[in-house]
Rosetta silent file (secondary structure, phi, psi, omega in degrees, C-alpha in Angstrom):
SEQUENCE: XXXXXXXXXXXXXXXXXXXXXXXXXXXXXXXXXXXXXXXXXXXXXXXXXXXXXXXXXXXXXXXXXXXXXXXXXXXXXXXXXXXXXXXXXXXXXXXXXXXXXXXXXXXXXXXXXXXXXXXXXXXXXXXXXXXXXXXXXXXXXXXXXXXXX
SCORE:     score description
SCORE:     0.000 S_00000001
   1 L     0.000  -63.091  164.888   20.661   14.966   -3.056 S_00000001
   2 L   -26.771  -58.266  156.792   18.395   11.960   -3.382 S_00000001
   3 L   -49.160  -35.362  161.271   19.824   10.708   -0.415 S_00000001
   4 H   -49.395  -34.389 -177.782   19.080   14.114    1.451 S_00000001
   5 H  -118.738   27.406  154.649   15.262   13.404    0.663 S_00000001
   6 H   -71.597  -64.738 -176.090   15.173   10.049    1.393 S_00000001
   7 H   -53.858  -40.789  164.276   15.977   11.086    5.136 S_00000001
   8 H   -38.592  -46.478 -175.247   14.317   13.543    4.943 S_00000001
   9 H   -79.597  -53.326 -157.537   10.894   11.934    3.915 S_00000001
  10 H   -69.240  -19.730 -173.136   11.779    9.262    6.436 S_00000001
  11 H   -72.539  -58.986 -169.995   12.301   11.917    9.315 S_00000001
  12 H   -72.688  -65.432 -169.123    8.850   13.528    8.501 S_00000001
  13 H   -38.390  -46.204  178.433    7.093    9.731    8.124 S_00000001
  14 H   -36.449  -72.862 -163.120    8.617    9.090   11.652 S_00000001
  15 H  -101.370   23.328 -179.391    6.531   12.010   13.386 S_00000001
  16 H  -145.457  -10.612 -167.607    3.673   12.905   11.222 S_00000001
  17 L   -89.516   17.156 -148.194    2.195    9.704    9.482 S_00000001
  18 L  -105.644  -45.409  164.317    0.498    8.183   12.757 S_00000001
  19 L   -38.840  -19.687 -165.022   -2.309   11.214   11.811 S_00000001
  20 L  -109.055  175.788  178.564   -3.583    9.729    8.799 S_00000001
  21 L  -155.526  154.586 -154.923   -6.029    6.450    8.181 S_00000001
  22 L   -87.315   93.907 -162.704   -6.079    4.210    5.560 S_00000001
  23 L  -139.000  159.078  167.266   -9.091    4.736    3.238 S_00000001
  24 L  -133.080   43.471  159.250  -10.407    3.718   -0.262 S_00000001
  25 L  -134.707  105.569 -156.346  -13.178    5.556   -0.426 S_00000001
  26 L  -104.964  169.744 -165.947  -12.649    9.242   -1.480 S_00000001
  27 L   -72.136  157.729  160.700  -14.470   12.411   -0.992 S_00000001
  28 L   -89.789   40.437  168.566  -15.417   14.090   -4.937 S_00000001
  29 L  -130.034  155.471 -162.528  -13.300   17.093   -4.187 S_00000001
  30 E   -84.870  143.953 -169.150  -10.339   17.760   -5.209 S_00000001
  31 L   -72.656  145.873 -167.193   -7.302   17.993   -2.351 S_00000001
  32 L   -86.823  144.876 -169.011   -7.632   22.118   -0.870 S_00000001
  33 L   -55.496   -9.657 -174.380   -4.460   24.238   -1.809 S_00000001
  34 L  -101.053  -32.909  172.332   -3.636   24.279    2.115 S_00000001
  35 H   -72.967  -55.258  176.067   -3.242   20.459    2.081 S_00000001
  36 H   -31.381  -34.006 -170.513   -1.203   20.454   -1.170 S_00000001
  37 H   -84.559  -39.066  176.831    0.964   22.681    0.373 S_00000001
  38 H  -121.114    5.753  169.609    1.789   21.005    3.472 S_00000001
  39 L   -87.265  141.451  164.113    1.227   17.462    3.346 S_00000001
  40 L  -122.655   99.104 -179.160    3.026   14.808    2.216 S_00000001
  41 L   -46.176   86.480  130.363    0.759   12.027    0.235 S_00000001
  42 E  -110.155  135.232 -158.030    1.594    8.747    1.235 S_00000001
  43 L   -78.604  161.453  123.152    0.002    6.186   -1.263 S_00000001
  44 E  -126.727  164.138  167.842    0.151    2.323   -2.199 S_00000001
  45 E   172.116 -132.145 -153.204   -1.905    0.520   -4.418 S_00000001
  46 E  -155.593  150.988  163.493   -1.372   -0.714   -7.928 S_00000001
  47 E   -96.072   92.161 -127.100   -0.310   -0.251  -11.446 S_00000001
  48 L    32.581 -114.128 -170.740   -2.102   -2.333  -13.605 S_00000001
  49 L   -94.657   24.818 -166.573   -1.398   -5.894  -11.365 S_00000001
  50 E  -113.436  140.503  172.693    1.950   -4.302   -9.961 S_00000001
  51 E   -97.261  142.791 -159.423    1.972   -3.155   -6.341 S_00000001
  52 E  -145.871  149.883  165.929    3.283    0.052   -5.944 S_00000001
  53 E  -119.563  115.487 -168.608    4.320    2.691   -3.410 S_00000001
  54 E  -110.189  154.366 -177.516    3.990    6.429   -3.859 S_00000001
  55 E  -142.449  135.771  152.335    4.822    9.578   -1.359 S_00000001
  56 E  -117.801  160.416  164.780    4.222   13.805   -3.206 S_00000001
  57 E  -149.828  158.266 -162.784    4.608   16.850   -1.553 S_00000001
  58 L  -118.215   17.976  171.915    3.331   19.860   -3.180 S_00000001
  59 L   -12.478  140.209 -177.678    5.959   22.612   -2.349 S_00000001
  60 L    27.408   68.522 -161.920    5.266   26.135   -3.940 S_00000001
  61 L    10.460   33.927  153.395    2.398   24.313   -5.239 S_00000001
  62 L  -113.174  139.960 -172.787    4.060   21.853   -7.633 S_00000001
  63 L   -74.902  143.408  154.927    3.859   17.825   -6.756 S_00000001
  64 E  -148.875  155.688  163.501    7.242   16.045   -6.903 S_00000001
  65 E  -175.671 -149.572  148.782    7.937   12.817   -5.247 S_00000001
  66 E  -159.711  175.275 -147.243    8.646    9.057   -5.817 S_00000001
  67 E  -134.854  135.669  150.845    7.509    5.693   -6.641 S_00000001
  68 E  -123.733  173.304  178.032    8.483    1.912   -6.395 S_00000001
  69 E  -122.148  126.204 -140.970    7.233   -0.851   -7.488 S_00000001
  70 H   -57.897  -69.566 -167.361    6.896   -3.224   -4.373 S_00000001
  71 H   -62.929   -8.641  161.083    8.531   -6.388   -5.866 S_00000001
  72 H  -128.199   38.448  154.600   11.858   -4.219   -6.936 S_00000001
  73 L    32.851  158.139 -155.341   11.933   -2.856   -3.493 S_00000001
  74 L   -42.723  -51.494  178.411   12.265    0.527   -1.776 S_00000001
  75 L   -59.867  -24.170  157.847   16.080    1.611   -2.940 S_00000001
  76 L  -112.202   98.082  146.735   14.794    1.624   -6.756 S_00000001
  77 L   -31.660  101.951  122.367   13.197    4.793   -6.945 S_00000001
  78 E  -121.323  148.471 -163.789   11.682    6.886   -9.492 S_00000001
  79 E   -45.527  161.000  174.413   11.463   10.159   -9.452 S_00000001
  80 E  -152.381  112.417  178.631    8.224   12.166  -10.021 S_00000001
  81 E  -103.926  118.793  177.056    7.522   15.660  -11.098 S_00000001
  82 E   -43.989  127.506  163.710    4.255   17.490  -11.587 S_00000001
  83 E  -127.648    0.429 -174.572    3.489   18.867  -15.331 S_00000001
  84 E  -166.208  131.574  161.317   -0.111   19.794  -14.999 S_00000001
  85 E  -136.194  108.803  165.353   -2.490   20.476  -11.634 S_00000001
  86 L   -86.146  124.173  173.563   -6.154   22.041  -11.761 S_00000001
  87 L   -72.385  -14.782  172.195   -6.660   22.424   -7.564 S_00000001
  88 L   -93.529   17.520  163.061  -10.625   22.593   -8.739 S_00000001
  89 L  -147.516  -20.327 -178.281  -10.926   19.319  -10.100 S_00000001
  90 L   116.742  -25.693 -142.645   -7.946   17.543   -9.144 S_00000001
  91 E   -62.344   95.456  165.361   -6.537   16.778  -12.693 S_00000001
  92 E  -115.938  124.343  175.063   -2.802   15.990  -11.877 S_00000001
  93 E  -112.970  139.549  175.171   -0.420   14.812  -14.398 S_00000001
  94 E  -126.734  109.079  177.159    2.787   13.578  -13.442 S_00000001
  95 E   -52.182  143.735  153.615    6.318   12.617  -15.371 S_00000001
  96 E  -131.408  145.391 -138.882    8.313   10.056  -14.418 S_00000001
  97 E  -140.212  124.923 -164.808   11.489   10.592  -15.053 S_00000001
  98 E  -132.565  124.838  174.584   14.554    7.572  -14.234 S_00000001
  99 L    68.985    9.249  168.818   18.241    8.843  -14.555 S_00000001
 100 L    99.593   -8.581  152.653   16.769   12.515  -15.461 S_00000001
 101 E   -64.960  105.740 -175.335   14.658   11.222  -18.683 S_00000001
 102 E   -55.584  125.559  173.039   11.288   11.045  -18.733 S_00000001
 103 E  -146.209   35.469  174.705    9.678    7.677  -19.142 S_00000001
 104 E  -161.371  141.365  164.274    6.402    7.506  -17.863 S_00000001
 105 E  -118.074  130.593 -152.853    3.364    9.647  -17.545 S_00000001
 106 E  -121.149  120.955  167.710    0.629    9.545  -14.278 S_00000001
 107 E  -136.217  113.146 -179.951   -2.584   11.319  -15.817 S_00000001
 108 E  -128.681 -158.933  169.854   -5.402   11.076  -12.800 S_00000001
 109 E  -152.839  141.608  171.660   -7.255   13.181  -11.092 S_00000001
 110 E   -96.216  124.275  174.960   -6.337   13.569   -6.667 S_00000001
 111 E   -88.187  177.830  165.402   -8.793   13.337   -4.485 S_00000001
 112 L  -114.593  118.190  176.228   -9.367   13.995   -0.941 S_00000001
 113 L   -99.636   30.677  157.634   -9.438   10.365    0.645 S_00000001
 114 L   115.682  -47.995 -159.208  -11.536   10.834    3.243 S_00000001
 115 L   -87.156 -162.886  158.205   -9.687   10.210    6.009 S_00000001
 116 L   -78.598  146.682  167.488   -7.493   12.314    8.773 S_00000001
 117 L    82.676 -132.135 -172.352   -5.081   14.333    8.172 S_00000001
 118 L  -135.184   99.890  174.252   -3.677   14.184    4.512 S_00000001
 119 L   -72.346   86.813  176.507   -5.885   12.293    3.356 S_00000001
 120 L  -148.116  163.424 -166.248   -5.769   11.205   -0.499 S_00000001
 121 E  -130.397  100.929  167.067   -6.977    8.667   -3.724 S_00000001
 122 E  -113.068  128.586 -167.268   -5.008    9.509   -7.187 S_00000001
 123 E  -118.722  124.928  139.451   -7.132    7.203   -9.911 S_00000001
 124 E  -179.095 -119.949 -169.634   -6.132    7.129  -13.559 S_00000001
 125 E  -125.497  128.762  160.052   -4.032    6.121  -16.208 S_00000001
 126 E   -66.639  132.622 -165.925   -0.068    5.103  -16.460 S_00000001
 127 L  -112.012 -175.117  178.935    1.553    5.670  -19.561 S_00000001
 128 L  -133.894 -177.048 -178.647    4.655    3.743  -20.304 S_00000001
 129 L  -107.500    8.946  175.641    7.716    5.054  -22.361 S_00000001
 130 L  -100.189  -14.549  175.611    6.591    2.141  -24.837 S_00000001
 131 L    80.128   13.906  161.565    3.302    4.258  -24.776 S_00000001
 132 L   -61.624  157.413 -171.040    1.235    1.013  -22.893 S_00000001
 133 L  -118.454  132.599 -176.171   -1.478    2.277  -21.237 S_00000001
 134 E  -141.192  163.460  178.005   -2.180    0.640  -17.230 S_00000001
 135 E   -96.213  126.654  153.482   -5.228    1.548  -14.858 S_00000001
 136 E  -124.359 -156.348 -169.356   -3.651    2.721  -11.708 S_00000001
 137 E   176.296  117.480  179.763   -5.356    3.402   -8.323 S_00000001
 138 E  -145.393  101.712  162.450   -3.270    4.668   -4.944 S_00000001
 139 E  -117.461 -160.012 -163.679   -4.681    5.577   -1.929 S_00000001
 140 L   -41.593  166.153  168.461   -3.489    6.328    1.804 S_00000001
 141 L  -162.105   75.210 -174.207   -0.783    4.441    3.365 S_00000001
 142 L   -76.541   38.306  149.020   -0.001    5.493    6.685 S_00000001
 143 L   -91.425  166.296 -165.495    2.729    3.039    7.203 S_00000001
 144 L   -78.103  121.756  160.063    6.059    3.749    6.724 S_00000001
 145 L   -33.961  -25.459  168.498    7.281    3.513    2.732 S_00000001
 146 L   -59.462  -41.321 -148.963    9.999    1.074    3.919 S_00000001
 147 L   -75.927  166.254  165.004    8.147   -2.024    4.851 S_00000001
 148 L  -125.781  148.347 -168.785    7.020   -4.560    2.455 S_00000001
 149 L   -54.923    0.000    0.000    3.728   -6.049    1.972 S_00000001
Protein backbone atom coordinates (compact mmCIF):
# COMPACT_ATOMS: atom_id res chain seq x y z
CA UNK A 1 0.00 0.00 0.00
CA UNK A 2 2.70 2.49 0.88
CA UNK A 3 4.27 1.70 -2.17
CA UNK A 4 0.90 2.37 -4.14
CA UNK A 5 1.11 6.06 -2.72
CA UNK A 6 4.47 6.63 -3.19
CA UNK A 7 3.74 6.33 -7.08
CA UNK A 8 1.10 7.66 -6.81
CA UNK A 9 2.23 11.03 -5.15
CA UNK A 10 5.12 10.85 -7.58
CA UNK A 11 2.71 10.52 -10.69
CA UNK A 12 0.66 13.60 -9.47
CA UNK A 13 4.20 15.67 -8.56
CA UNK A 14 5.20 14.81 -12.22
CA UNK A 15 2.15 16.83 -13.82
CA UNK A 16 0.82 19.19 -11.31
CA UNK A 17 3.72 20.70 -9.14
CA UNK A 18 5.21 23.05 -12.00
CA UNK A 19 1.82 25.33 -10.85
CA UNK A 20 2.98 26.26 -7.58
CA UNK A 21 5.91 28.91 -6.36
CA UNK A 22 7.99 28.78 -3.61
CA UNK A 23 6.99 31.30 -0.90
CA UNK A 24 7.66 32.14 2.83
CA UNK A 25 5.50 34.63 3.28
CA UNK A 26 1.85 33.55 3.98
CA UNK A 27 -1.48 35.07 3.55
CA UNK A 28 -3.47 35.19 7.46
CA UNK A 29 -6.16 32.91 6.18
CA UNK A 30 -6.52 29.77 6.69
CA UNK A 31 -6.25 27.22 3.39
CA UNK A 32 -10.30 27.34 1.68
CA UNK A 33 -12.08 23.85 1.97
CA UNK A 34 -11.81 23.67 -2.03
CA UNK A 35 -7.98 23.69 -1.78
CA UNK A 36 -7.91 21.16 1.11
CA UNK A 37 -9.78 19.05 -0.90
CA UNK A 38 -7.85 18.92 -3.96
CA UNK A 39 -4.41 19.83 -3.50
CA UNK A 40 -1.63 18.17 -2.47
CA UNK A 41 0.75 20.37 0.03
CA UNK A 42 4.16 20.07 -0.85
CA UNK A 43 6.38 21.50 2.04
CA UNK A 44 10.18 21.62 3.21
CA UNK A 45 11.60 23.47 5.84
CA UNK A 46 12.70 22.52 9.31
CA UNK A 47 12.18 20.86 12.58
CA UNK A 48 13.92 22.50 15.13
CA UNK A 49 17.65 22.55 13.07
CA UNK A 50 16.54 19.32 11.06
CA UNK A 51 15.60 19.76 7.41
CA UNK A 52 12.59 18.19 6.58
CA UNK A 53 10.24 17.29 3.74
CA UNK A 54 6.47 17.14 3.96
CA UNK A 55 3.58 16.39 1.15
CA UNK A 56 -0.79 16.23 2.76
CA UNK A 57 -3.67 15.79 0.85
CA UNK A 58 -6.89 16.46 2.44
CA UNK A 59 -9.27 13.72 1.02
CA UNK A 60 -12.93 13.76 2.44
CA UNK A 61 -11.53 16.56 4.29
CA UNK A 62 -9.02 14.81 6.57
CA UNK A 63 -5.01 15.58 6.03
CA UNK A 64 -2.85 12.43 5.78
CA UNK A 65 0.52 12.36 4.27
CA UNK A 66 4.30 11.98 4.99
CA UNK A 67 7.46 13.32 6.22
CA UNK A 68 11.34 12.81 6.10
CA UNK A 69 13.87 14.16 7.56
CA UNK A 70 16.35 15.25 4.71
CA UNK A 71 19.60 13.74 6.16
CA UNK A 72 17.78 10.07 6.55
CA UNK A 73 16.63 10.41 3.05
CA UNK A 74 13.40 10.00 1.06
CA UNK A 75 12.71 5.95 1.54
CA UNK A 76 12.34 6.60 5.50
CA UNK A 77 9.00 7.79 5.71
CA UNK A 78 6.61 8.64 8.30
CA UNK A 79 3.34 8.51 8.06
CA UNK A 80 0.94 11.38 8.98
CA UNK A 81 -2.66 11.52 9.90
CA UNK A 82 -4.89 14.45 10.75
CA UNK A 83 -6.54 14.45 14.46
CA UNK A 84 -7.87 17.94 14.62
CA UNK A 85 -8.64 20.74 11.62
CA UNK A 86 -10.63 24.15 12.20
CA UNK A 87 -10.84 25.28 8.11
CA UNK A 88 -11.54 28.96 9.86
CA UNK A 89 -8.40 29.39 11.49
CA UNK A 90 -6.24 26.81 10.21
CA UNK A 91 -5.51 24.94 13.55
CA UNK A 92 -4.24 21.49 12.23
CA UNK A 93 -2.93 18.88 14.43
CA UNK A 94 -1.28 16.02 13.08
CA UNK A 95 -0.01 12.34 14.51
CA UNK A 96 2.81 10.82 13.45
CA UNK A 97 2.62 7.54 13.55
CA UNK A 98 6.02 4.99 12.48
CA UNK A 99 5.17 1.18 12.14
CA UNK A 100 1.31 2.09 13.00
CA UNK A 101 2.17 3.78 16.59
CA UNK A 102 1.95 7.10 17.17
CA UNK A 103 5.08 8.97 18.06
CA UNK A 104 4.93 12.41 17.32
CA UNK A 105 2.47 15.21 17.32
CA UNK A 106 2.42 18.43 14.53
CA UNK A 107 0.20 21.15 16.41
CA UNK A 108 0.28 24.42 13.89
CA UNK A 109 -1.94 26.29 12.34
CA UNK A 110 -1.98 26.06 7.81
CA UNK A 111 -1.92 28.84 6.05
CA UNK A 112 -2.45 29.91 2.60
CA UNK A 113 1.23 30.62 1.31
CA UNK A 114 0.66 33.05 -0.96
CA UNK A 115 1.64 31.74 -3.93
CA UNK A 116 -0.04 29.81 -7.14
CA UNK A 117 -1.79 27.13 -7.06
CA UNK A 118 -1.68 25.18 -3.66
CA UNK A 119 -0.12 27.36 -2.05
CA UNK A 120 0.76 26.75 1.81
CA UNK A 121 2.97 27.69 5.36
CA UNK A 122 2.18 25.11 8.41
CA UNK A 123 4.07 27.00 11.58
CA UNK A 124 4.06 25.44 15.03
CA UNK A 125 5.17 23.06 17.39
CA UNK A 126 6.63 19.24 17.10
CA UNK A 127 6.09 17.09 19.87
CA UNK A 128 8.33 14.14 20.26
CA UNK A 129 7.28 10.66 21.72
CA UNK A 130 9.90 11.68 24.55
CA UNK A 131 7.42 14.69 24.84
CA UNK A 132 10.49 17.37 23.53
CA UNK A 133 9.01 20.16 22.23
CA UNK A 134 10.77 21.67 18.50
CA UNK A 135 9.64 24.94 16.57
CA UNK A 136 8.83 23.78 13.14
CA UNK A 137 8.13 25.92 10.02
CA UNK A 138 7.30 24.28 6.28
CA UNK A 139 6.40 26.05 3.46
CA UNK A 140 5.99 25.40 -0.46
CA UNK A 141 8.26 23.20 -2.28
CA UNK A 142 7.49 22.86 -5.75
CA UNK A 143 10.27 20.53 -6.50
CA UNK A 144 9.93 17.10 -6.59
CA UNK A 145 10.10 15.29 -2.83
CA UNK A 146 12.90 13.08 -4.24
CA UNK A 147 15.80 15.37 -4.65
CA UNK A 148 18.06 16.37 -1.94
CA UNK A 149 19.12 19.68 -0.85
Amino acid sequence: MNKIFTISLALFLCFNVMGSSITENPKEEAISRQDAAICWFYLKGTIGKNNVRMYLAAPNDNFLGQYFYVSQGFYNQIDLKQSYYDIDTGHLIINEYVNGMRTGKFDGFLRDGGGEGCSAVYTGTFTNFNGKRFKFRLYDDPMSPYLDD
